[in-house]
């Protein structure tokens, strides 16, 4: 039976199997030969019809009852953009009869480029590297499935972009009884493959506005148990004996101890502006949209500070106002990656400031890193409010530098230039309000800004 051949009628509801055109032709030819032999009195026509009747009856002596089964499984490992993906579409035969042939086909997300599909020793390779080209997995694959067995269609390729991407739905149809019966299509629900954002190389200086907590990697200005020497002072009740500086004590004839600065951790709040999206995503090896830059930068910043022992929390500035509580450690890093997979750009006619910062207040000592393309005036107003409330705010510009205006659309280019001037003016006003705005450039993007913020935080206040 050809894979493209359709059954002449709907499958029986009780079994799910229907006769094919081959069975119809065999029955029709046998009947015509028998009728012609009887009417014309020709025995040779009856003898000629005998093989068709016997062959059809032999093939249908045992009819299948169970439909094929289909499963979809995906690799549950830590898959990052640009990594090799592995998925499997399995077709099983729970019947006591062999399936002569089974046709398997599956859909795959366009951000999962399947380069190779293997089933029962046969391989197929894509001839194009485009992310939008038809996937190898979407081609039909044909194989025989023995009774009480299963055959795997293994899919291997590359994950082009972060997110939750589906493998499937997948469908299978089987033919049995020498191609005289065909099953109805069995569909399997898609399986979601988690692809984590690729963290760009990022490093920052140790300077933090105000370190808090009990332990950490940042040197605070508060005396305590730490490794940074702050000076020598007179021994006081509660000081440890191992802190005694015997040289100074002998000269001064009074016990002195070495004073140190305590090591404190810091709280970093990464705020994602998801009110607008711009640019077109080209995957891990192509151009980056605003959302791509935002998610990858957030993952890199969170990874850097979590590895240093700081507390990191995540916020969304948008209609959903999603929030991830502050925590430390590798578990928090994995939670951050899972949280970032659900980031979506969503516009809203309402002001989301009260939703994000209303009931829950940010810590006064937290460093707020805002990832924003500054495409919405509400984003600039939010940054100004945070700065006026006394928070330590750093704005990271995520707008692509290669963003080009539309061509051949009348005044589009002039409007684009005016919008750029207006946006530059808005950035200048934010800097006047004390909000530093820096473009995202990977490692070292925030070094100078963090030094300036830490210097301002430790500067003495002038009484007015």
Coordinates of C-alpha atoms in Angstrom, one line a residue:
X1 CA 0.0 0.0 0.0
X2 CA 1.3 3.4 -0.9
X3 CA 1.8 5.8 2.1
X4 CA -0.3 8.4 0.3
X5 CA -3.2 6.0 -0.3
X6 CA -6.3 6.8 1.6
X7 CA -8.9 4.3 2.8
X8 CA -12.2 4.3 0.9
X9 CA -14.3 4.7 4.0
X10 CA -14.0 5.8 7.6
X11 CA -12.6 3.2 10.1
X12 CA -15.0 1.2 12.1
X13 CA -15.5 2.8 15.5
X14 CA -15.3 -0.6 17.3
X15 CA -11.8 -1.5 15.9
X16 CA -10.4 1.7 14.3
X17 CA -9.4 -0.3 11.2
X18 CA -10.8 0.2 7.7
X19 CA -10.5 -1.5 4.4
X20 CA -8.1 0.0 1.9
X21 CA -8.5 0.5 -1.8
X22 CA -6.5 -2.7 -2.4
X23 CA -9.2 -4.7 -0.5
X24 CA -11.9 -3.0 -2.5
X25 CA -10.2 -3.8 -5.8
X26 CA -9.6 -7.4 -4.8
X27 CA -13.3 -7.9 -3.9
X28 CA -14.6 -6.1 -7.0
X29 CA -12.3 -8.1 -9.3
X30 CA -13.2 -11.4 -7.7
X31 CA -16.9 -10.6 -7.9
X32 CA -16.8 -9.5 -11.6
X33 CA -14.9 -12.6 -12.6
X34 CA -17.3 -14.9 -10.7
X35 CA -20.4 -13.2 -12.2
X36 CA -19.0 -13.3 -15.7
X37 CA -18.0 -17.0 -15.3
X38 CA -21.5 -17.9 -14.2
X39 CA -23.4 -15.8 -16.8
X40 CA -21.1 -16.9 -19.7
X41 CA -20.7 -20.4 -18.4
X42 CA -16.9 -20.1 -18.5
X43 CA -15.0 -22.1 -16.0
X44 CA -11.7 -20.4 -16.8
X45 CA -13.0 -17.1 -15.4
X46 CA -14.0 -18.8 -12.1
X47 CA -10.5 -20.4 -12.0
X48 CA -9.0 -17.0 -12.6
X49 CA -11.0 -15.5 -9.7
X50 CA -9.9 -18.2 -7.3
X51 CA -6.4 -16.9 -6.5
X52 CA -7.8 -13.4 -5.7
X53 CA -10.5 -14.8 -3.5
X54 CA -8.1 -17.2 -1.7
X55 CA -5.4 -14.6 -1.3
X56 CA -7.8 -12.1 0.2
X57 CA -9.3 -14.6 2.5
X58 CA -5.9 -15.8 3.6
X59 CA -4.8 -12.2 4.3
X60 CA -7.9 -11.5 6.3
X61 CA -7.9 -14.7 8.3
X62 CA -6.7 -12.8 11.4
X63 CA -7.7 -9.1 11.7
X64 CA -5.8 -6.7 13.9
X65 CA -7.7 -5.2 16.8
X66 CA -5.3 -2.9 18.6
X67 CA -4.3 0.5 17.1
X68 CA -0.7 1.6 17.0
X69 CA 0.7 3.6 20.0
X70 CA 2.8 6.7 19.7
X71 CA 5.0 8.3 22.3
X72 CA 7.2 11.4 22.2
X73 CA 10.2 11.9 24.5
X74 CA 12.7 14.7 24.7
X75 CA 16.1 14.9 26.4
X76 CA 15.6 16.4 29.9
X77 CA 19.2 17.5 30.3
X78 CA 20.5 21.0 30.6
X79 CA 20.1 22.1 27.0
X80 CA 21.5 25.5 26.1
X81 CA 21.1 27.6 23.0
X82 CA 23.3 26.2 20.3
X83 CA 23.5 22.8 22.0
X84 CA 22.7 19.4 20.4
X85 CA 19.1 18.3 21.0
X86 CA 17.8 14.7 21.1
X87 CA 14.2 13.6 20.7
X88 CA 12.5 10.3 20.1
X89 CA 9.2 9.5 18.5
X90 CA 8.2 5.9 19.3
X91 CA 5.6 3.9 17.5
X92 CA 4.5 0.7 19.2
X93 CA 2.5 -2.4 18.2
X94 CA 0.5 -3.8 21.1
X95 CA -1.3 -6.3 18.8
X96 CA -0.6 -10.0 18.4
X97 CA -0.2 -9.5 14.7
X98 CA 2.7 -7.8 12.8
X99 CA 2.1 -4.4 11.2
X100 CA 3.2 -4.7 7.5
X101 CA 4.0 -1.0 7.5
X102 CA 3.7 2.1 9.7
X103 CA 3.9 5.7 8.6
X104 CA 5.3 8.1 11.2
X105 CA 5.3 11.9 11.0
X106 CA 6.0 14.6 13.5
X107 CA 6.0 18.4 13.7
X108 CA 8.9 20.3 15.3
X109 CA 9.2 23.9 16.4
X110 CA 11.0 26.1 13.8
X111 CA 13.6 26.9 16.6
X112 CA 14.6 23.3 16.7
X113 CA 16.6 22.5 13.6
X114 CA 16.5 18.8 13.1
X115 CA 19.4 17.8 11.0
X116 CA 19.2 14.1 11.1
X117 CA 16.4 11.6 11.7
X118 CA 17.0 7.9 12.0
X119 CA 14.5 5.0 12.0
X120 CA 15.2 1.3 11.6
X121 CA 18.7 2.0 10.2
X122 CA 17.5 4.6 7.6
X123 CA 18.7 8.2 7.8
X124 CA 17.6 11.5 6.2
X125 CA 19.7 14.7 6.3
X126 CA 18.5 18.2 5.7
X127 CA 20.0 20.0 2.8
X128 CA 19.6 23.5 4.2
X129 CA 20.7 25.3 7.3
X130 CA 17.9 27.9 7.4
X131 CA 15.9 28.1 10.6
X132 CA 12.7 28.5 8.7
X133 CA 13.3 25.6 6.3
X134 CA 11.0 22.5 6.6
X135 CA 12.4 20.2 9.2
X136 CA 13.6 16.7 8.4
X137 CA 11.3 15.3 11.1
X138 CA 8.2 16.6 9.3
X139 CA 8.8 14.1 6.4
X140 CA 6.9 10.8 6.6
X141 CA 9.0 7.8 7.7
X142 CA 7.9 4.3 6.9
X143 CA 8.9 1.1 8.8
X144 CA 7.6 -2.3 9.7
X145 CA 6.6 -2.9 13.3
X146 CA 6.6 -6.5 14.7
X147 CA 4.0 -7.6 17.1
X148 CA 4.5 -6.6 20.8
X149 CA 7.4 -4.4 19.8
X150 CA 8.3 -0.7 19.3
X151 CA 10.4 1.3 16.8
X152 CA 12.1 4.6 17.6
X153 CA 12.4 7.6 15.3
X154 CA 15.5 9.4 16.7
X155 CA 15.8 13.1 16.0
X156 CA 19.1 15.0 16.4
X157 CA 19.8 18.6 15.6
X158 CA 20.5 22.0 17.1
X159 CA 18.5 24.2 19.4
X160 CA 18.5 27.7 17.9
X161 CA 16.8 29.8 20.6
X162 CA 15.8 29.8 24.3
X163 CA 12.3 28.9 25.4
X164 CA 10.0 25.9 25.6
X165 CA 9.8 24.4 22.1
X166 CA 7.4 21.6 21.2
X167 CA 8.4 18.3 19.5
X168 CA 5.1 17.1 18.1
X169 CA 2.3 16.5 17.7
X170 CA 3.3 13.2 16.1
X171 CA 1.0 10.8 14.2
X172 CA 1.2 7.3 13.0
X173 CA -0.9 5.0 10.8
X174 CA -0.4 1.3 10.3
X175 CA -1.3 -1.2 7.6
X176 CA -1.9 -4.9 8.2
X177 CA -3.3 -8.0 6.5
X178 CA -1.0 -7.6 3.5
X179 CA -2.1 -3.9 3.1
X180 CA -5.8 -4.7 3.0
X181 CA -6.6 -2.9 6.3
X182 CA -5.3 0.4 7.5
X183 CA -5.7 2.0 11.0
X184 CA -7.0 5.4 11.8
X185 CA -4.4 8.1 12.6
X186 CA -3.1 8.0 16.2
X187 CA -1.9 11.4 17.4
X188 CA 0.5 11.9 20.3
X189 CA 0.5 15.2 22.3
X190 CA 3.6 17.4 21.8
X191 CA 6.5 17.2 24.3
X192 CA 8.0 20.5 25.4
X193 CA 11.8 20.8 25.2
X194 CA 13.4 23.3 27.6
X195 CA 16.2 25.3 26.0
X196 CA 17.9 27.6 28.4
X197 CA 19.4 31.0 27.3
X198 CA 23.1 31.1 26.5
X199 CA 24.8 33.2 29.2
X200 CA 27.1 35.7 27.6
X201 CA 30.5 36.2 29.3
X202 CA 29.9 38.7 32.1
X203 CA 32.0 39.9 35.0
X204 CA 31.7 42.9 37.2
X205 CA 33.7 44.7 39.9
X206 CA 33.2 43.9 43.6
X207 CA 31.9 47.3 44.3
X208 CA 28.3 47.3 45.6
X209 CA 26.3 50.2 46.9
X210 CA 25.4 48.7 50.3
X211 CA 26.3 45.2 51.3
X212 CA 23.9 43.6 53.8
X213 CA 23.4 40.2 55.4
X214 CA 25.8 38.2 57.4
X215 CA 28.2 36.5 55.0
X216 CA 29.3 37.2 51.5
X217 CA 32.2 38.2 49.2
X218 CA 31.8 42.0 49.5
X219 CA 33.7 44.1 52.1
X220 CA 31.4 46.3 54.0
X221 CA 32.2 49.4 56.0
X222 CA 30.9 47.8 59.2
X223 CA 33.3 46.3 61.6
X224 CA 33.0 42.6 62.2
X225 CA 34.5 39.1 61.5
X226 CA 36.1 39.3 58.0
X227 CA 39.3 39.2 56.1
X228 CA 39.8 42.9 55.4
X229 CA 42.1 44.7 57.9
X230 CA 40.5 47.9 59.2
X231 CA 43.1 48.9 61.8
X232 CA 44.2 48.3 65.4
X233 CA 42.1 49.2 68.5
X234 CA 42.1 48.6 72.2
X235 CA 41.0 45.2 73.4
X236 CA 37.4 45.2 74.5
X237 CA 35.2 42.5 76.2
X238 CA 34.0 40.0 73.6
X239 CA 37.1 40.2 71.4
X240 CA 38.8 36.9 70.4
X241 CA 42.2 36.2 71.8
X242 CA 43.6 35.2 68.4
X243 CA 42.9 38.8 67.2
X244 CA 45.4 40.3 69.8
X245 CA 48.3 42.2 68.1
X246 CA 51.2 41.4 70.4
X247 CA 53.6 43.8 68.9
X248 CA 51.4 46.8 69.4
X249 CA 50.3 45.5 72.8
X250 CA 53.9 45.3 74.0
X251 CA 54.8 48.8 72.8
X252 CA 51.6 50.4 74.2
X253 CA 51.7 48.2 77.4
X254 CA 48.0 47.6 76.8
X255 CA 46.2 44.9 74.9
X256 CA 45.3 45.8 71.3
X257 CA 43.4 43.7 68.7
X258 CA 43.4 43.8 64.9
X259 CA 40.0 45.2 63.7
X260 CA 38.5 43.8 60.5
X261 CA 35.6 44.7 58.2
X262 CA 32.8 42.2 58.0
X263 CA 32.2 40.4 54.7
X264 CA 28.6 40.9 53.6
X265 CA 26.4 39.7 50.8
X266 CA 24.3 42.0 48.6
X267 CA 20.9 41.7 47.1
X268 CA 20.6 42.2 43.4
X269 CA 17.2 42.7 41.8
X270 CA 17.1 42.1 38.0
X271 CA 14.1 43.9 36.6
X272 CA 13.0 43.0 33.1
X273 CA 11.0 45.5 31.0
X274 CA 8.7 43.4 28.8
X275 CA 6.3 46.1 27.6
X276 CA 7.7 46.2 24.1
X277 CA 9.7 44.0 21.6
X278 CA 11.8 45.2 18.7
X279 CA 14.1 43.6 16.2
X280 CA 13.8 40.1 14.7
X281 CA 15.4 37.1 16.4
X282 CA 17.7 35.1 14.3
X283 CA 18.5 32.5 17.0
X284 CA 21.8 31.9 18.8
X285 CA 23.9 32.6 15.7
X286 CA 21.9 35.4 14.2
X287 CA 20.6 38.8 15.2
X288 CA 19.2 39.3 18.7
X289 CA 15.9 41.0 19.4
X290 CA 15.2 43.0 22.5
X291 CA 13.8 40.0 24.3
X292 CA 16.8 37.9 23.4
X293 CA 19.2 40.4 24.8
X294 CA 17.1 40.9 27.9
X295 CA 16.9 37.2 28.7
X296 CA 20.5 36.4 28.0
X297 CA 21.7 39.4 29.9
X298 CA 19.5 38.6 32.9
X299 CA 20.9 35.0 32.9
X300 CA 24.5 36.3 32.8
X301 CA 24.0 38.8 35.6
X302 CA 22.2 36.3 37.8
X303 CA 24.9 33.7 37.2
X304 CA 27.7 36.1 38.1
X305 CA 26.2 37.4 41.4
X306 CA 24.8 34.0 42.5
X307 CA 28.3 32.4 42.1
X308 CA 29.6 35.2 44.3
X309 CA 27.1 34.3 47.1
X310 CA 24.8 37.2 46.6
X311 CA 21.0 37.1 46.8
X312 CA 19.3 37.6 43.4
X313 CA 15.6 38.2 42.7
X314 CA 13.8 38.7 39.4
X315 CA 11.0 41.0 38.5
X316 CA 8.9 41.7 35.4
X317 CA 7.7 45.1 34.5
X318 CA 4.6 44.3 32.6
X319 CA 1.0 43.2 32.9
X320 CA 1.8 39.9 34.4
X321 CA 4.2 41.4 37.1
X322 CA 5.8 38.0 37.7
X323 CA 8.2 37.9 40.6
X324 CA 10.9 35.5 41.8
X325 CA 11.9 35.8 45.5
X326 CA 15.5 36.5 46.4
X327 CA 17.7 33.5 47.2
X328 CA 21.3 32.3 46.8
X329 CA 23.1 29.2 45.5
X330 CA 22.9 27.0 42.5
X331 CA 19.3 26.0 43.1
X332 CA 18.3 29.7 42.7
X333 CA 20.3 29.8 39.5
X334 CA 18.4 26.9 38.0
X335 CA 15.2 28.5 39.2
X336 CA 16.1 31.7 37.5
X337 CA 16.7 29.8 34.2
X338 CA 13.3 28.2 34.5
X339 CA 11.7 31.5 35.3
X340 CA 13.3 33.2 32.3
X341 CA 11.8 30.5 29.9
X342 CA 8.4 32.1 30.6
X343 CA 9.4 35.7 29.7
X344 CA 7.1 37.1 27.0
X345 CA 6.8 40.6 25.6
X346 CA 3.3 41.9 26.3
X347 CA 2.0 45.4 25.9
X348 CA -0.6 46.9 28.2
X349 CA -2.6 50.1 28.1
X350 CA -2.4 50.4 31.9
X351 CA 0.4 51.6 34.1
X352 CA 2.0 48.5 35.6
X353 CA 4.1 50.3 38.2
X354 CA 1.6 49.8 41.1
X355 CA 1.3 46.1 40.2
X356 CA 5.1 45.6 40.4
X357 CA 6.1 47.8 43.3
X358 CA 2.8 48.4 45.1
X359 CA 2.2 45.7 47.8
X360 CA 5.9 44.5 47.8
X361 CA 8.6 47.1 48.5
X362 CA 12.1 46.6 47.3
X363 CA 14.9 46.5 49.8
X364 CA 16.5 49.9 50.4
X365 CA 20.0 48.3 50.1
X366 CA 19.3 46.4 46.9
X367 CA 21.0 47.1 43.6
X368 CA 18.3 47.2 41.0
X369 CA 19.5 46.4 37.4
X370 CA 16.8 47.3 34.9
X371 CA 17.0 45.7 31.5
X372 CA 14.9 47.9 29.3
X373 CA 14.9 49.0 25.6
X374 CA 13.4 52.4 26.6
X375 CA 10.7 52.1 23.9
X376 CA 7.9 53.1 26.2
X377 CA 7.6 56.4 28.1
X378 CA 6.3 54.4 31.1
X379 CA 9.6 52.6 31.4
X380 CA 11.5 55.9 31.8
X381 CA 8.9 57.1 34.4
X382 CA 9.4 53.9 36.3
X383 CA 13.2 54.4 36.4
X384 CA 12.8 58.0 37.6
X385 CA 10.4 56.9 40.4
X386 CA 12.9 54.3 41.6
X387 CA 15.7 56.8 41.6
X388 CA 13.6 59.4 43.5
X389 CA 12.7 56.7 46.1
X390 CA 16.4 56.3 47.0
X391 CA 17.0 53.0 45.3
X392 CA 20.4 52.2 43.6
X393 CA 19.3 51.9 40.0
X394 CA 21.3 50.9 36.9
X395 CA 19.5 50.9 33.5
X396 CA 20.9 48.6 30.8
X397 CA 19.9 49.5 27.3
X398 CA 18.8 46.3 25.4
X399 CA 17.8 47.9 22.1
X400 CA 19.7 46.4 19.2
X401 CA 22.4 48.7 17.8
X402 CA 21.7 47.5 14.3
X403 CA 18.0 48.3 14.3
X404 CA 17.2 49.9 10.9
X405 CA 14.2 52.0 9.9
X406 CA 11.7 50.6 7.3
X407 CA 12.7 51.5 3.7
X408 CA 10.6 53.0 0.9
X409 CA 7.8 54.1 3.2
X410 CA 7.5 57.8 2.7
X411 CA 8.5 59.7 5.8
X412 CA 9.5 56.5 7.8
X413 CA 13.2 57.4 7.8
X414 CA 12.6 60.9 9.0
X415 CA 10.2 59.7 11.7
X416 CA 12.8 57.2 12.7
X417 CA 15.4 59.9 13.1
X418 CA 13.0 62.0 15.2
X419 CA 12.2 59.1 17.4
X420 CA 16.0 58.5 17.9
X421 CA 16.5 62.1 18.9
X422 CA 13.5 61.9 21.3
X423 CA 14.9 58.7 22.8
X424 CA 18.4 60.2 23.3
X425 CA 16.7 63.2 25.0
X426 CA 14.9 60.8 27.4
X427 CA 18.1 59.0 28.2
X428 CA 19.8 62.3 29.0
X429 CA 16.9 63.3 31.3
X430 CA 17.3 59.9 33.1
X431 CA 21.0 60.6 33.7
X432 CA 20.1 64.0 35.1
X433 CA 17.8 62.2 37.6
X434 CA 20.8 60.0 38.7
X435 CA 20.0 56.9 36.6
X436 CA 23.0 55.7 34.7
X437 CA 22.1 54.2 31.3
X438 CA 24.6 51.9 29.7
X439 CA 24.3 49.6 26.6
X440 CA 24.7 45.9 27.2
X441 CA 28.1 44.7 25.9
X442 CA 28.7 41.6 27.9
X443 CA 31.7 41.4 30.3
X444 CA 32.5 44.7 31.9
X445 CA 29.3 46.4 30.9
X446 CA 28.5 47.6 34.4
X447 CA 32.0 48.1 35.9
X448 CA 32.3 51.9 35.7
X449 CA 28.6 52.3 36.6
X450 CA 28.9 50.1 39.7
X451 CA 32.0 52.0 40.9
X452 CA 30.2 55.3 40.6
X453 CA 27.1 54.0 42.4
X454 CA 29.2 52.5 45.2
X455 CA 31.1 55.8 45.5
X456 CA 27.9 57.8 45.8
X457 CA 26.5 55.3 48.3
X458 CA 29.5 55.7 50.6
X459 CA 29.9 59.4 50.2
X460 CA 29.0 61.5 53.3
X461 CA 25.7 63.2 53.1
X462 CA 25.7 67.0 53.2
X463 CA 23.1 68.5 55.5
X464 CA 20.9 71.1 54.0

